[in-house]
PDB file of C-alpha atoms in Angstrom:
ATOM      1  CA  MET A  84     -16.746 -26.721  30.158  1.00 49.00           C
ATOM      2  CA  SER A  85     -15.187 -23.784  32.008  1.00 48.00           C
ATOM      3  CA  THR A  86     -13.174 -21.179  30.107  1.00 48.00           C
ATOM      4  CA  GLU A  87     -11.957 -19.348  33.183  1.00 52.00           C
ATOM      5  CA  GLY A  88      -8.220 -18.671  33.040  1.00 51.00           C
ATOM      6  CA  ARG A  89      -8.111 -19.188  29.246  1.00 54.00           C
ATOM      7  CA  PRO A  90      -7.693 -16.195  26.977  1.00 55.00           C
ATOM      8  CA  GLY A  91     -10.703 -15.307  24.825  1.00 59.00           C
ATOM      9  CA  MET A  92     -10.877 -15.988  21.106  1.00 54.00           C
ATOM     10  CA  LEU A  93     -10.291 -12.334  20.187  1.00 54.00           C
ATOM     11  CA  ARG A  94      -7.180 -12.112  22.338  1.00 53.00           C
ATOM     12  CA  ARG A  95      -5.839 -15.355  20.805  1.00 54.00           C
ATOM     13  CA  LEU A  96      -6.481 -14.055  17.282  1.00 51.00           C
ATOM     14  CA  LEU A  97      -4.736 -10.796  18.078  1.00 55.00           C
ATOM     15  CA  GLY A  98      -1.836 -12.617  19.699  1.00 53.00           C
ATOM     16  CA  ARG A  99      -2.570 -11.110  23.080  1.00 49.00           C
ATOM     17  CA  GLY A 100      -2.942 -14.069  25.362  1.00 48.00           C
ATOM     18  CA  GLY A 101      -4.064 -11.919  28.261  1.00 45.00           C
ATOM     19  CA  ALA A 102      -0.566 -11.403  29.657  1.00 44.00           C
ATOM     20  CA  THR A 103       0.450  -8.075  31.053  1.00 43.00           C
ATOM     21  CA  GLY A 104       3.293  -5.999  29.693  1.00 41.00           C
ATOM     22  CA  ARG A 105       6.721  -5.458  31.277  1.00 42.00           C
ATOM     23  CA  ASP A 106       5.416  -2.581  33.367  1.00 44.00           C
ATOM     24  CA  GLY A 107       2.500  -4.642  34.693  1.00 44.00           C
ATOM     25  CA  GLY A 108       0.023  -2.769  32.490  1.00 42.00           C
ATOM     26  CA  ASP A 109      -2.378  -4.328  30.028  1.00 43.00           C
ATOM     27  CA  ASP A 110      -1.085  -5.115  26.509  1.00 44.00           C
ATOM     28  CA  LEU A 111      -3.805  -2.908  25.085  1.00 45.00           C
ATOM     29  CA  ALA A 112      -2.482   0.240  26.775  1.00 42.00           C
ATOM     30  CA  PRO A 113      -1.357   3.017  24.390  1.00 46.00           C
ATOM     31  CA  VAL A 114       2.294   2.999  23.412  1.00 48.00           C
ATOM     32  CA  SER A 115       4.206   6.243  23.914  1.00 49.00           C
ATOM     33  CA  GLU A 116       7.162   5.599  21.610  1.00 56.00           C
ATOM     34  CA  PRO A 117       7.708   7.735  18.502  1.00 59.00           C
ATOM     35  CA  PRO A 118       6.184   6.327  15.285  1.00 62.00           C
ATOM     36  CA  ASP A 119       9.577   5.606  13.702  1.00 67.00           C
ATOM     37  CA  ALA A 120      10.959   3.694  16.725  1.00 71.00           C
ATOM     38  CA  GLY A 121      12.267   0.317  15.603  1.00 81.00           C
ATOM     39  CA  CYS A 122      11.942   1.198  11.921  1.00 88.00           C
ATOM     40  CA  THR A 123      14.379   0.127   9.217  1.00 89.00           C
ATOM     41  CA  ARG A 124      15.696   2.860   6.941  1.00 91.00           C
ATOM     42  CA  ILE A 125      14.277   2.345   3.468  1.00 90.00           C
ATOM     43  CA  ARG A 126      17.743   2.461   1.906  1.00 89.00           C
ATOM     44  CA  ASP A 127      18.583  -0.641   3.982  1.00 87.00           C
ATOM     45  CA  CYS A 128      15.427  -2.583   2.994  1.00 82.00           C
ATOM     46  CA  ALA A 129      16.888  -4.206  -0.143  1.00 75.00           C
ATOM     47  CA  GLU A 130      19.732  -5.704   1.899  1.00 75.00           C
ATOM     48  CA  ALA A 131      17.443  -6.612   4.800  1.00 67.00           C
ATOM     49  CA  SER A 132      14.971  -8.357   2.483  1.00 62.00           C
ATOM     50  CA  ARG A 133      17.286 -11.373   2.183  1.00 69.00           C
ATOM     51  CA  GLY A 134      15.719 -14.045   4.341  1.00 72.00           C
ATOM     52  CA  ARG A 135      12.460 -12.080   4.131  1.00 76.00           C
ATOM     53  CA  PRO A 136      12.108 -10.861   7.727  1.00 84.00           C
ATOM     54  CA  VAL A 137       9.185  -8.633   8.639  1.00 88.00           C
ATOM     55  CA  LEU A 138      10.414  -5.048   8.474  1.00 91.00           C
ATOM     56  CA  ARG A 139       8.880  -1.848   9.809  1.00 94.00           C
ATOM     57  CA  VAL A 140       9.328   1.394   7.861  1.00 94.00           C
ATOM     58  CA  SER A 141       8.148   4.946   8.362  1.00 95.00           C
ATOM     59  CA  GLY A 142       7.960   7.908   6.027  1.00 95.00           C
ATOM     60  CA  VAL A 143       5.848  10.359   4.080  1.00 96.00           C
ATOM     61  CA  LEU A 144       3.622   9.323   1.183  1.00 96.00           C
ATOM     62  CA  ARG A 145       4.862  11.161  -1.920  1.00 96.00           C
ATOM     63  CA  ASP A 146       2.730   9.725  -4.710  1.00 95.00           C
ATOM     64  CA  VAL A 147      -0.502   7.733  -4.532  1.00 97.00           C
ATOM     65  CA  GLY A 148      -2.342   6.214  -7.469  1.00 96.00           C
ATOM     66  CA  GLU A 149      -4.194   3.266  -8.945  1.00 95.00           C
ATOM     67  CA  GLN A 150      -2.580   0.571 -11.018  1.00 92.00           C
ATOM     68  CA  THR A 151      -3.423  -2.908 -12.241  1.00 90.00           C
ATOM     69  CA  VAL A 152      -1.491  -5.920 -10.963  1.00 86.00           C
ATOM     70  CA  ALA A 153      -2.186  -9.287 -12.593  1.00 89.00           C
ATOM     71  CA  GLY A 154      -5.510  -7.978 -13.883  1.00 92.00           C
ATOM     72  CA  MET A 155      -6.794  -6.754 -10.521  1.00 92.00           C
ATOM     73  CA  PRO A 156      -6.956  -3.231  -9.140  1.00 96.00           C
ATOM     74  CA  ALA A 157      -4.255  -2.083  -6.754  1.00 96.00           C
ATOM     75  CA  LEU A 158      -3.465   1.080  -4.841  1.00 97.00           C
ATOM     76  CA  ARG A 159       0.209   2.049  -5.035  1.00 96.00           C
ATOM     77  CA  ALA A 160       1.896   4.650  -2.852  1.00 97.00           C
ATOM     78  CA  GLU A 161       5.495   5.819  -2.775  1.00 97.00           C
ATOM     79  CA  LEU A 162       6.845   6.065   0.791  1.00 97.00           C
ATOM     80  CA  ASP A 163       9.875   8.315   1.375  1.00 96.00           C
ATOM     81  CA  ASP A 164      11.841   8.399   4.639  1.00 94.00           C
ATOM     82  CA  GLY A 165      14.584  10.768   3.457  1.00 93.00           C
ATOM     83  CA  THR A 166      17.073   7.959   2.742  1.00 93.00           C
ATOM     84  CA  ALA A 167      15.224   6.328  -0.188  1.00 94.00           C
ATOM     85  CA  CYS A 168      11.738   5.456  -1.470  1.00 94.00           C
ATOM     86  CA  LEU A 169       9.723   2.258  -1.260  1.00 94.00           C
ATOM     87  CA  ASP A 170       6.499   1.253  -3.019  1.00 95.00           C
ATOM     88  CA  VAL A 171       3.589   0.205  -0.827  1.00 96.00           C
ATOM     89  CA  VAL A 172       0.940  -1.760  -2.754  1.00 96.00           C
ATOM     90  CA  TRP A 173      -2.490  -2.799  -1.529  1.00 96.00           C
ATOM     91  CA  LEU A 174      -3.889  -5.439  -3.878  1.00 95.00           C
ATOM     92  CA  GLY A 175      -7.618  -5.381  -4.605  1.00 95.00           C
ATOM     93  CA  ARG A 176      -8.020  -1.774  -3.435  1.00 94.00           C
ATOM     94  CA  ARG A 177      -8.660   1.340  -5.503  1.00 94.00           C
ATOM     95  CA  ALA A 178      -8.501   3.743  -2.554  1.00 95.00           C
ATOM     96  CA  ILE A 179      -7.974   3.783   1.209  1.00 95.00           C
ATOM     97  CA  ALA A 180      -9.283   6.665   3.303  1.00 95.00           C
ATOM     98  CA  GLY A 181      -6.401   8.829   4.509  1.00 94.00           C
ATOM     99  CA  VAL A 182      -3.804   7.349   2.157  1.00 96.00           C
ATOM    100  CA  GLU A 183      -2.890  10.521   0.312  1.00 95.00           C
ATOM    101  CA  PRO A 184       0.253  12.448  -0.632  1.00 96.00           C
ATOM    102  CA  GLY A 185       1.880  14.272   2.280  1.00 94.00           C
ATOM    103  CA  ARG A 186       0.533  11.902   4.949  1.00 95.00           C
ATOM    104  CA  GLU A 187       2.968  10.153   7.307  1.00 95.00           C
ATOM    105  CA  LEU A 188       2.638   6.367   7.463  1.00 95.00           C
ATOM    106  CA  VAL A 189       4.240   3.519   9.402  1.00 95.00           C
ATOM    107  CA  ALA A 190       4.043   0.162   7.606  1.00 95.00           C
ATOM    108  CA  SER A 191       5.297  -3.342   8.293  1.00 94.00           C
ATOM    109  CA  GLY A 192       5.541  -6.488   6.246  1.00 94.00           C
ATOM    110  CA  ARG A 193       7.911  -8.555   4.161  1.00 92.00           C
ATOM    111  CA  VAL A 194       9.820  -6.482   1.643  1.00 91.00           C
ATOM    112  CA  VAL A 195      10.436  -7.845  -1.835  1.00 90.00           C
ATOM    113  CA  VAL A 196      12.669  -6.250  -4.438  1.00 87.00           C
ATOM    114  CA  THR A 197      10.908  -5.858  -7.782  1.00 86.00           C
ATOM    115  CA  HIS A 198      12.735  -4.271 -10.730  1.00 86.00           C
ATOM    116  CA  GLY A 199      15.468  -3.145  -8.312  1.00 84.00           C
ATOM    117  CA  ARG A 200      13.031  -1.334  -6.025  1.00 87.00           C
ATOM    118  CA  PRO A 201      11.782  -2.427  -2.569  1.00 90.00           C
ATOM    119  CA  VAL A 202       8.031  -3.114  -2.393  1.00 92.00           C
ATOM    120  CA  LEU A 203       5.682  -3.908   0.503  1.00 94.00           C
ATOM    121  CA  PHE A 204       2.526  -5.755  -0.589  1.00 93.00           C
ATOM    122  CA  ASN A 205      -0.571  -5.544   1.630  1.00 95.00           C
ATOM    123  CA  PRO A 206       1.315  -4.299   4.689  1.00 95.00           C
ATOM    124  CA  ARG A 207       0.022  -3.653   8.158  1.00 95.00           C
ATOM    125  CA  TYR A 208      -0.009   0.112   8.391  1.00 95.00           C
ATOM    126  CA  GLN A 209      -0.803   3.028  10.624  1.00 94.00           C
ATOM    127  CA  LEU A 210      -1.512   6.533   9.404  1.00 93.00           C
ATOM    128  CA  GLN A 211      -0.077   9.163  11.707  1.00 88.00           C
ATOM    129  CA  PRO A 212      -2.469  11.854  12.953  1.00 87.00           C
ATOM    130  CA  LEU A 213      -2.643  14.989  10.825  1.00 79.00           C
ATOM    131  CA  GLY A 214      -0.673  17.931  12.135  1.00 71.00           C
ATOM    132  CA  GLN A 215       1.959  15.744  13.843  1.00 56.00           C
ATOM    133  CA  GLU A 216       4.186  15.132  10.826  1.00 48.00           C
TER     134      GLU A 216
END
């Protein structure tokens, strides 16, 4: 059975069916937009969470620490974008390399409001390079 012309398994899993971008370049080419491009302001996350769309936020980690959620370890970080703060929680993790106070982070996921505060559980995230904050 020939697989020529069909995207590979890795590309299918990553959602990159082998198509080229708008500029004719490969989808895997680096993106040159600023890290906060297309981000929702944290103060707008509570309103935007209705319907539970995937939101993208950017900010600086202010506080990072361990907590227990439903009897399992979790890493909690407070993300501040200057308009408000949001909790980012990674369940089942006690630490993540580079997730520390003062580091800039871009995260995306479905925001829930818990105790009146927006929270992102197990988001996709990207730490911004040091020295570029």
